[in-house]
XYZ file of C-alpha atoms in Angstrom:
600
model
C 66.399 -35.969 75.497
C 68.044 -38.268 72.636
C 66.380 -36.358 69.886
C 67.490 -33.173 68.238
C 67.739 -29.644 69.892
C 64.487 -28.157 69.194
C 63.441 -25.236 71.747
C 61.370 -24.843 69.521
C 62.828 -23.135 66.193
C 61.651 -19.661 64.984
C 58.503 -19.380 63.415
C 55.150 -20.690 63.974
C 52.409 -22.706 61.715
C 49.094 -21.192 61.607
C 46.725 -23.175 63.857
C 49.441 -24.697 65.780
C 51.511 -22.421 67.701
C 49.561 -20.052 70.345
C 48.747 -16.990 68.175
C 46.564 -15.213 70.569
C 46.288 -14.276 74.061
C 42.324 -15.250 74.240
C 41.580 -18.563 76.165
C 37.889 -19.813 76.988
C 37.344 -22.788 79.164
C 34.230 -24.561 78.999
C 32.838 -27.094 81.577
C 29.271 -27.713 83.064
C 28.342 -25.858 86.248
C 26.426 -27.270 89.255
C 23.190 -25.525 87.941
C 23.275 -27.583 84.657
C 24.301 -24.756 82.421
C 27.642 -25.068 80.231
C 29.674 -22.003 81.521
C 32.455 -20.061 79.409
C 35.011 -18.368 81.310
C 38.248 -16.865 80.850
C 40.803 -18.958 83.000
C 42.710 -16.186 84.405
C 39.269 -14.436 85.515
C 37.139 -17.230 86.545
C 34.890 -15.340 88.695
C 33.568 -13.657 85.881
C 32.096 -15.667 83.368
C 31.887 -14.718 79.727
C 28.672 -16.586 79.267
C 26.373 -19.350 80.783
C 24.009 -21.057 78.608
C 22.011 -24.312 78.331
C 23.687 -27.036 76.338
C 21.285 -26.418 73.219
C 22.748 -22.817 72.949
C 26.298 -23.574 73.233
C 27.179 -24.036 69.359
C 25.723 -20.742 68.736
C 27.365 -19.101 71.671
C 30.859 -20.812 70.603
C 30.305 -19.714 66.909
C 30.045 -16.033 68.280
C 32.983 -15.824 70.416
C 35.018 -17.843 67.406
C 33.824 -15.143 65.026
C 34.589 -12.220 67.202
C 37.759 -13.516 69.415
C 39.299 -16.500 67.592
C 40.134 -17.832 70.905
C 41.895 -20.966 72.199
C 39.176 -23.371 73.554
C 40.049 -24.990 76.827
C 37.787 -28.255 77.295
C 38.256 -31.930 78.785
C 38.046 -33.780 75.706
C 37.910 -32.818 72.064
C 36.312 -36.184 71.280
C 33.439 -35.311 73.447
C 32.877 -31.621 72.766
C 33.734 -31.067 69.142
C 31.535 -33.560 67.111
C 28.415 -31.674 68.759
C 29.747 -28.371 67.438
C 30.342 -29.893 63.911
C 27.180 -31.113 63.685
C 25.756 -27.837 64.259
C 27.921 -26.349 61.505
C 30.423 -24.642 63.956
C 34.146 -25.171 63.160
C 36.966 -23.875 65.893
C 40.445 -22.817 64.774
C 42.373 -24.000 67.943
C 42.009 -25.576 71.283
C 43.847 -26.964 74.379
C 42.510 -31.037 74.990
C 43.375 -31.568 78.471
C 43.014 -35.117 78.307
C 45.881 -35.187 75.713
C 47.978 -32.771 77.146
C 48.087 -34.529 80.619
C 49.059 -37.886 78.982
C 52.152 -35.824 77.515
C 53.060 -33.699 80.559
C 52.700 -36.469 83.136
C 55.255 -38.738 81.486
C 57.668 -36.449 79.722
C 61.206 -36.378 80.911
C 61.086 -32.570 80.239
C 58.618 -32.372 82.990
C 60.399 -35.065 85.529
C 62.125 -32.576 87.643
C 58.934 -30.692 88.217
C 57.094 -33.558 89.143
C 59.685 -34.776 91.417
C 59.584 -31.604 93.395
C 56.157 -31.853 94.436
C 53.577 -30.901 91.201
C 50.355 -31.739 91.721
C 49.202 -35.390 90.238
C 46.642 -35.574 87.553
C 43.116 -35.718 88.755
C 41.046 -38.835 88.881
C 38.975 -37.680 85.908
C 41.920 -37.742 83.606
C 42.510 -41.468 84.498
C 38.821 -42.265 84.067
C 38.463 -40.557 80.435
C 41.618 -41.956 79.483
C 40.433 -45.672 80.286
C 37.448 -45.116 78.100
C 39.319 -43.322 75.331
C 39.387 -46.029 72.790
C 35.602 -46.280 73.041
C 33.686 -44.324 70.518
C 32.977 -40.911 71.758
C 29.180 -40.861 72.779
C 28.632 -37.779 70.656
C 29.726 -39.814 67.567
C 27.017 -42.552 67.913
C 23.624 -42.423 66.517
C 21.368 -39.646 66.812
C 23.311 -38.079 69.784
C 25.541 -36.493 67.349
C 22.744 -34.091 66.335
C 20.925 -33.600 69.404
C 22.627 -31.192 71.735
C 19.728 -30.965 74.157
C 20.475 -34.748 75.346
C 23.856 -33.287 76.615
C 23.865 -33.854 80.559
C 27.546 -33.267 81.240
C 28.262 -37.053 81.112
C 31.778 -37.126 79.578
C 33.270 -39.976 81.347
C 31.736 -42.971 79.423
C 30.082 -45.791 80.770
C 27.865 -43.785 82.945
C 30.597 -41.865 84.643
C 30.144 -37.947 85.063
C 32.627 -35.700 83.230
C 34.590 -32.927 84.907
C 32.930 -29.873 86.262
C 34.150 -26.361 84.950
C 36.004 -25.827 88.296
C 37.682 -29.230 87.627
C 38.641 -28.126 84.192
C 39.906 -24.810 85.504
C 42.291 -26.439 88.071
C 43.574 -28.882 85.461
C 44.349 -26.259 83.001
C 46.338 -24.242 85.759
C 48.368 -27.415 86.647
C 49.250 -28.060 83.091
C 50.331 -24.557 82.486
C 52.448 -24.817 85.502
C 53.965 -28.143 84.326
C 54.842 -26.473 80.728
C 56.074 -23.223 82.217
C 58.697 -24.973 84.365
C 59.470 -27.973 81.882
C 62.909 -27.991 80.582
C 62.096 -26.823 77.227
C 58.810 -24.611 77.732
C 58.670 -23.575 74.105
C 58.893 -27.078 72.611
C 56.280 -28.620 74.986
C 53.961 -25.722 74.060
C 54.150 -26.362 70.474
C 53.628 -30.396 71.029
C 50.453 -29.769 73.237
C 49.156 -27.194 70.663
C 50.225 -29.656 67.796
C 48.369 -32.526 69.653
C 45.449 -30.696 70.422
C 44.889 -29.828 66.878
C 45.408 -33.367 65.738
C 42.445 -34.009 68.049
C 40.302 -31.224 66.098
C 41.389 -32.923 62.802
C 40.402 -36.546 64.148
C 36.819 -35.085 64.784
C 36.755 -33.304 61.538
C 37.741 -36.325 59.615
C 34.830 -38.108 61.413
C 32.387 -35.494 60.536
C 33.275 -35.072 56.956
C 33.990 -38.282 56.135
C 36.024 -40.137 53.375
C 34.067 -40.133 49.969
C 33.289 -43.810 49.476
C 31.508 -45.335 46.587
C 29.308 -48.403 47.561
C 28.722 -49.293 43.982
C 32.496 -49.594 43.352
C 33.075 -51.415 46.571
C 30.502 -53.874 45.977
C 31.960 -54.577 42.122
C 35.289 -55.364 43.985
C 33.722 -57.771 46.340
C 31.753 -59.763 43.837
C 34.751 -59.891 41.291
C 37.114 -60.999 44.148
C 34.892 -63.151 46.339
C 31.859 -63.892 44.226
C 28.260 -62.944 44.537
C 27.045 -61.790 48.188
C 26.457 -64.972 49.910
C 23.499 -65.907 52.076
C 23.713 -65.110 55.878
C 26.203 -67.735 57.341
C 27.772 -68.981 54.269
C 31.168 -68.215 52.736
C 31.397 -66.401 49.573
C 31.739 -68.605 46.185
C 35.344 -68.009 45.578
C 36.525 -68.779 49.142
C 34.382 -71.869 49.046
C 36.216 -73.115 45.796
C 39.639 -72.755 47.268
C 38.531 -74.111 50.435
C 37.510 -77.422 48.555
C 40.771 -77.484 46.917
C 42.726 -77.543 50.184
C 40.503 -79.982 51.754
C 40.894 -82.470 48.818
C 44.620 -81.857 48.462
C 45.164 -82.424 52.273
C 42.679 -85.090 52.201
C 40.775 -83.667 54.917
C 37.160 -83.181 53.974
C 35.668 -81.802 57.094
C 38.641 -79.348 57.609
C 37.648 -75.794 58.993
C 40.008 -73.380 57.170
C 39.001 -70.470 59.765
C 40.526 -72.758 62.542
C 44.438 -72.251 62.714
C 44.891 -75.346 64.993
C 42.836 -77.436 62.653
C 44.976 -76.285 59.487
C 48.232 -76.759 61.059
C 47.146 -80.470 62.228
C 46.072 -81.302 58.682
C 49.490 -79.451 57.042
C 51.547 -81.681 59.374
C 49.704 -84.724 58.506
C 50.444 -84.348 55.079
C 53.819 -84.040 55.786
C 54.174 -80.111 55.775
C 56.505 -79.288 58.858
C 54.875 -75.726 59.561
C 54.935 -73.777 62.718
C 52.446 -71.353 61.519
C 49.986 -70.536 58.710
C 51.973 -67.470 57.619
C 52.288 -66.807 54.110
C 55.860 -66.545 54.025
C 56.192 -69.843 56.071
C 53.614 -71.501 53.801
C 55.763 -70.435 50.631
C 58.672 -72.297 52.134
C 56.987 -75.706 51.118
C 56.237 -77.377 47.789
C 52.579 -79.104 48.067
C 49.470 -78.601 45.791
C 47.634 -77.433 48.740
C 49.561 -74.211 49.655
C 48.644 -71.838 47.010
C 44.709 -72.493 47.415
C 45.390 -72.231 51.086
C 47.206 -68.822 50.706
C 44.261 -67.993 48.361
C 41.661 -68.570 50.690
C 43.432 -66.711 53.368
C 43.784 -63.643 51.538
C 40.043 -63.834 50.573
C 39.057 -64.300 54.150
C 40.902 -61.462 55.302
C 39.019 -59.136 52.695
C 35.590 -60.735 53.493
C 36.050 -60.090 57.243
C 38.036 -56.778 57.328
C 36.138 -54.906 54.331
C 33.228 -57.443 53.193
C 29.522 -56.767 52.680
C 29.089 -56.530 56.563
C 31.763 -53.586 56.900
C 30.277 -52.023 53.935
C 26.879 -52.181 55.734
C 27.781 -50.866 58.923
C 30.371 -48.099 57.974
C 29.405 -46.642 54.445
C 26.507 -44.417 55.200
C 25.358 -41.650 52.872
C 28.580 -42.053 50.743
C 31.078 -41.602 53.425
C 33.358 -43.764 55.504
C 33.614 -42.207 59.116
C 35.791 -43.968 61.136
C 36.548 -43.329 64.840
C 40.054 -41.854 64.939
C 41.835 -41.709 68.386
C 44.640 -39.083 67.935
C 47.538 -39.883 70.204
C 46.410 -43.261 70.789
C 49.683 -45.091 70.660
C 52.861 -44.620 72.922
C 54.560 -42.754 70.240
C 51.812 -40.144 69.247
C 50.637 -42.194 66.323
C 46.999 -42.538 65.910
C 44.712 -45.231 66.395
C 41.095 -45.987 65.480
C 38.280 -47.517 67.895
C 36.487 -48.942 64.863
C 36.233 -49.084 61.150
C 40.092 -49.709 60.454
C 40.918 -46.617 58.506
C 44.383 -47.415 59.254
C 44.646 -50.667 57.551
C 42.678 -49.925 54.069
C 43.798 -52.733 51.855
C 44.836 -51.444 48.186
C 42.085 -53.715 46.892
C 39.199 -51.551 48.279
C 40.883 -47.837 47.592
C 39.183 -47.769 44.250
C 36.080 -47.363 46.214
C 37.441 -44.116 47.687
C 35.952 -41.897 44.970
C 35.724 -37.961 44.825
C 32.035 -36.476 44.787
C 31.052 -35.170 41.138
C 33.070 -31.945 40.722
C 35.378 -32.493 43.142
C 38.975 -34.212 43.219
C 41.063 -36.072 45.805
C 44.669 -34.450 46.637
C 46.710 -37.462 48.011
C 50.096 -36.559 49.461
C 52.572 -39.149 51.167
C 55.563 -37.584 52.416
C 58.418 -39.891 50.941
C 60.784 -41.778 53.342
C 59.567 -39.759 56.396
C 61.256 -41.624 59.143
C 64.847 -41.644 57.648
C 64.607 -37.847 56.916
C 63.441 -36.981 60.507
C 66.227 -39.280 61.890
C 68.911 -37.299 59.720
C 67.381 -33.881 61.207
C 67.171 -35.094 64.854
C 70.754 -35.854 64.798
C 71.870 -33.184 62.484
C 73.543 -35.408 60.448
C 74.442 -33.503 57.307
C 75.909 -36.093 55.417
C 72.694 -38.104 55.539
C 70.534 -35.138 54.758
C 72.774 -34.386 51.727
C 72.017 -37.994 50.521
C 68.255 -37.193 51.246
C 67.842 -33.794 49.701
C 65.869 -33.668 46.570
C 65.535 -37.277 45.974
C 64.818 -40.691 47.304
C 66.832 -41.397 50.506
C 67.703 -44.764 49.732
C 69.001 -43.928 46.059
C 71.025 -41.033 47.661
C 72.594 -43.595 49.977
C 73.602 -45.600 46.954
C 74.816 -42.474 45.157
C 76.870 -41.497 48.267
C 78.801 -44.984 47.809
C 77.418 -46.501 51.081
C 75.989 -49.660 49.613
C 75.622 -50.823 46.300
C 71.871 -51.207 45.537
C 68.594 -49.366 46.485
C 67.038 -52.360 48.195
C 70.272 -52.599 50.546
C 69.996 -49.055 51.502
C 66.488 -49.712 52.814
C 67.312 -52.818 54.571
C 70.353 -50.731 56.433
C 68.043 -47.784 57.138
C 65.232 -49.869 58.483
C 67.646 -52.129 60.357
C 69.127 -49.082 61.994
C 65.877 -47.727 63.001
C 64.474 -50.979 64.157
C 67.635 -52.537 65.916
C 68.073 -55.521 63.335
C 71.184 -57.207 63.883
C 71.243 -60.108 61.779
C 71.106 -61.599 58.004
C 71.317 -58.389 55.657
C 70.610 -56.069 58.105
C 73.605 -56.923 60.575
C 76.206 -56.749 57.423
C 74.899 -53.580 55.943
C 74.178 -51.381 59.255
C 77.968 -50.917 59.863
C 78.260 -49.430 56.574
C 75.723 -47.075 57.405
C 77.530 -46.144 60.651
C 80.540 -45.400 59.022
C 78.837 -43.109 56.317
C 76.178 -41.424 58.919
C 77.760 -41.460 62.491
C 75.640 -38.800 63.971
C 72.378 -40.488 62.807
C 73.553 -44.168 64.098
C 74.828 -42.474 67.410
C 71.465 -41.219 67.951
C 69.461 -44.492 67.718
C 72.176 -46.291 69.580
C 72.043 -44.242 72.508
C 68.164 -44.267 72.587
C 68.416 -48.357 72.350
C 70.903 -48.292 75.219
C 68.746 -46.081 77.257
C 65.888 -48.472 76.995
C 68.308 -51.604 77.400
C 68.871 -49.654 80.707
C 65.232 -49.339 81.576
C 65.162 -45.778 80.827
C 63.072 -43.351 78.864
C 63.897 -41.657 75.738
C 62.218 -38.336 74.647
C 60.907 -37.165 71.024
C 61.895 -33.861 69.339
C 59.280 -31.633 71.023
C 58.993 -33.676 74.472
C 56.714 -36.637 74.325
C 58.588 -39.465 76.334
C 58.575 -43.499 75.883
C 56.919 -45.287 78.859
C 58.887 -47.302 81.271
C 59.222 -51.164 80.844
C 56.492 -53.050 82.896
C 57.207 -54.450 86.222
C 57.588 -58.052 84.574
C 60.491 -56.678 82.585
C 62.141 -55.676 85.659
C 61.498 -58.653 87.521
C 63.419 -60.511 84.790
C 66.335 -58.066 84.909
C 66.403 -58.309 88.899
C 66.309 -62.130 88.737
C 69.490 -62.177 86.320
C 71.423 -60.096 88.808
C 70.897 -62.545 91.973
C 73.747 -64.738 93.036
C 71.723 -67.855 92.227
C 70.830 -66.779 88.684
C 71.205 -69.378 85.942
C 72.499 -68.872 82.420
C 68.845 -69.025 81.278
C 67.938 -66.140 83.540
C 71.078 -63.950 82.205
C 69.951 -65.029 78.543
C 66.317 -63.983 79.154
C 67.378 -60.478 80.814
C 69.768 -59.819 77.800
C 66.915 -60.825 75.348
C 64.317 -58.889 77.233
C 66.743 -55.658 77.288
C 67.549 -55.763 73.685
C 63.914 -55.867 72.938
C 63.072 -52.996 75.037
C 66.004 -51.167 73.423
C 64.739 -51.911 70.021
C 61.288 -50.096 71.015
C 63.200 -47.093 72.435
C 65.541 -46.983 69.444
C 62.666 -46.511 66.986
C 60.215 -44.427 69.676
C 62.585 -41.354 69.250
C 62.263 -41.311 65.586
C 58.890 -42.488 64.887
C 57.615 -40.048 67.784
C 59.172 -37.214 65.996
C 58.030 -38.212 62.696
C 54.413 -37.992 64.181
C 55.157 -34.734 65.647
C 56.053 -33.385 62.083
C 53.046 -34.938 60.509
C 50.657 -33.126 63.120
C 52.343 -30.037 62.263
C 51.609 -30.660 58.702
C 48.099 -31.269 58.994
C 47.607 -28.140 61.636
C 49.109 -25.678 59.010
C 47.215 -27.188 56.211
C 44.054 -27.243 58.149
C 43.963 -23.727 58.469
C 45.176 -22.995 54.960
C 42.245 -25.198 53.740
C 39.547 -23.274 55.806
C 40.727 -19.896 54.654
C 39.960 -20.709 50.784
C 37.074 -19.367 49.203
C 33.868 -21.394 49.249
C 32.715 -23.323 46.118
C 29.333 -23.073 44.612
C 29.764 -26.779 43.972
C 28.592 -28.411 47.125
C 29.624 -31.912 48.640
C 26.432 -32.168 50.797
C 27.484 -35.336 52.151
C 30.388 -33.849 53.943
C 28.398 -31.930 56.413
C 27.650 -28.175 56.850
C 30.900 -27.147 58.114
C 32.836 -28.624 54.885
C 30.464 -29.016 52.078
C 31.746 -25.699 49.956
C 35.512 -25.818 51.163
C 38.567 -28.168 50.645
C 38.808 -30.403 53.874
C 41.040 -33.078 55.124
C 39.331 -36.629 54.973
C 42.068 -39.080 55.612
C 45.265 -39.643 57.623
C 47.478 -42.616 57.814
C 50.877 -41.754 59.605
C 52.661 -39.992 56.840
C 49.882 -39.837 54.260
C 46.864 -37.580 53.878
C 43.845 -37.053 51.507
C 42.260 -33.797 50.757
C 38.738 -33.712 49.229
C 38.609 -30.537 47.203
C 36.606 -28.700 44.860
C 37.946 -29.177 41.220
C 38.733 -25.745 40.466
C 40.771 -25.583 43.831
C 42.581 -28.589 43.424
C 46.082 -27.100 41.980
C 45.829 -24.610 45.016
C 45.261 -27.008 47.579
C 48.068 -29.473 46.051
C 50.536 -26.234 46.281
C 49.258 -25.646 50.002
C 49.991 -29.337 50.659
C 53.610 -28.975 49.635
C 54.053 -25.601 51.273
C 52.698 -26.834 54.763
C 55.189 -30.001 54.745
C 58.127 -27.039 53.930
C 56.899 -25.060 56.884
C 56.399 -28.140 59.308
C 60.367 -29.078 58.496
C 61.322 -25.215 59.280
C 59.003 -25.128 62.732
C 60.769 -28.345 63.800
C 64.001 -28.297 62.552
C 64.935 -24.691 61.933
C 67.456 -23.971 59.071
C 68.903 -27.653 59.009
C 69.330 -28.334 55.461
C 66.570 -31.118 54.886
C 63.509 -31.123 52.583
C 60.532 -33.011 53.079
C 59.501 -33.977 49.579
C 55.861 -35.378 48.932
C 54.621 -37.931 46.390
C 51.366 -35.779 45.403
C 48.751 -36.563 42.961
C 45.264 -35.004 41.916
C 42.693 -37.907 41.371
C 39.289 -38.971 41.082
C 40.124 -42.020 43.061
C 42.308 -43.132 45.565
C 43.431 -45.958 43.848
C 44.961 -43.957 40.949
C 47.402 -42.395 43.380
C 49.273 -45.472 43.897
C 52.683 -45.191 42.446
């Protein structure tokens, strides 16, 4: 492992660690009933019920036993429970766990010595993972009687109870025999907690004012156009571009046509990126940039988006926890991870409620310091802006230089300002730089690196290895060798950042999981947010997550309590993952009525 030395640290975050001994597996039986069993005593079912009775049965066990539920895929089971008003505290998501266990370097020795491979249903579910969960579509969300055990997507049957139990046993054996069992258990629990949170974010939804959003669109784009027409302000900029380029029939939505027209006007561009366009002086440049900006808004968050995604005052995107190699989330619709600042004013709390917005300040540099146990870098970060701390330590002269140096170190930049500044960083913080350098070297050799808790990077594709092999052959040309060096460096940059970004994602999961439990324990409010659904209408709840930023929707009278809990859980996550290493995780925290008001 190229991260820290977690095994894991002492302590536990509520809702993350395995705080009880009761485990209950759920799965369909051959007779069509949904069975609930103790995985250690599968021959003695705890219950077997029709699908329509499952929410009440789960609710009863949750109330009396607070078990860890074991199921195939949270995105298929949990939305139906939430729609019926049932919240659970913890689960084991076998689909997400398999993705970690079957690729981690911490389980490599076990797998090499004959551990069973993942069953076929895991691959089948993973192949359809980026599609919206069937339970999140249309009326199926509210109709448990339609459940037929079809959980594979595209008509493929989901795993039976026996298959769920077999996979649970396989995963427990892999975990127990892994290089760091406690760290792996924490990672799997955190990943599963993330799956619950993803489903809950969809169920509660992000409060959204259609009126505010429409006002933004009308101010920025002009009145809503008729179907098939461009908004008024876009048409005005388009006309200016055509006039200045003397191209009356130019289609500004065709990059090929725009490039051809720009070059015909004597503007030698290779792309239509804003950065390259601004390098040239021509009266067509500014209206072209303005058109492209408005086109992005109209396409990504315009009226069509508003009609499709905002229902009953809520934005309910389909999150995919663990949807990227590093463990960061993805979405399969709605663009929740790319909300432009222009439309954030439409994120408005319900009457009598507030938004608590928290952003972990410079999370990845702090995680790098903790992973490397670099006390000098931790000293520069403690209680302040990391980049200003680096300036005050005398490493560089200006904050912007510090930021360029740190990002260059984590992303492998070797030219320009980064190439000049990174060596200074290496002299000041040798342990941190050594960690990312080792990760890069491992990637350049075609190896895998591993995060703090045990998620490992994928190996390079066969095409990469073919390039490396070709360069090592006797008849290899200088071009072959250059191509091999370039592709090796590219993969090294990926692994260099993977270990930091993946460990930061683990911190975020532990932060949210701890906070989720704290919020659920707060006293209900008489002031209801009915659109948030039966589970969340009376208590503070998470409504948004973006890498290192969260939003909690809370009754106004609980706002300060929630803000304190958000900060306390950030500190708890740091202690859980990095023990007593002297590093803090400060937050930019705001209690506001609108998301736009939280922007610094």
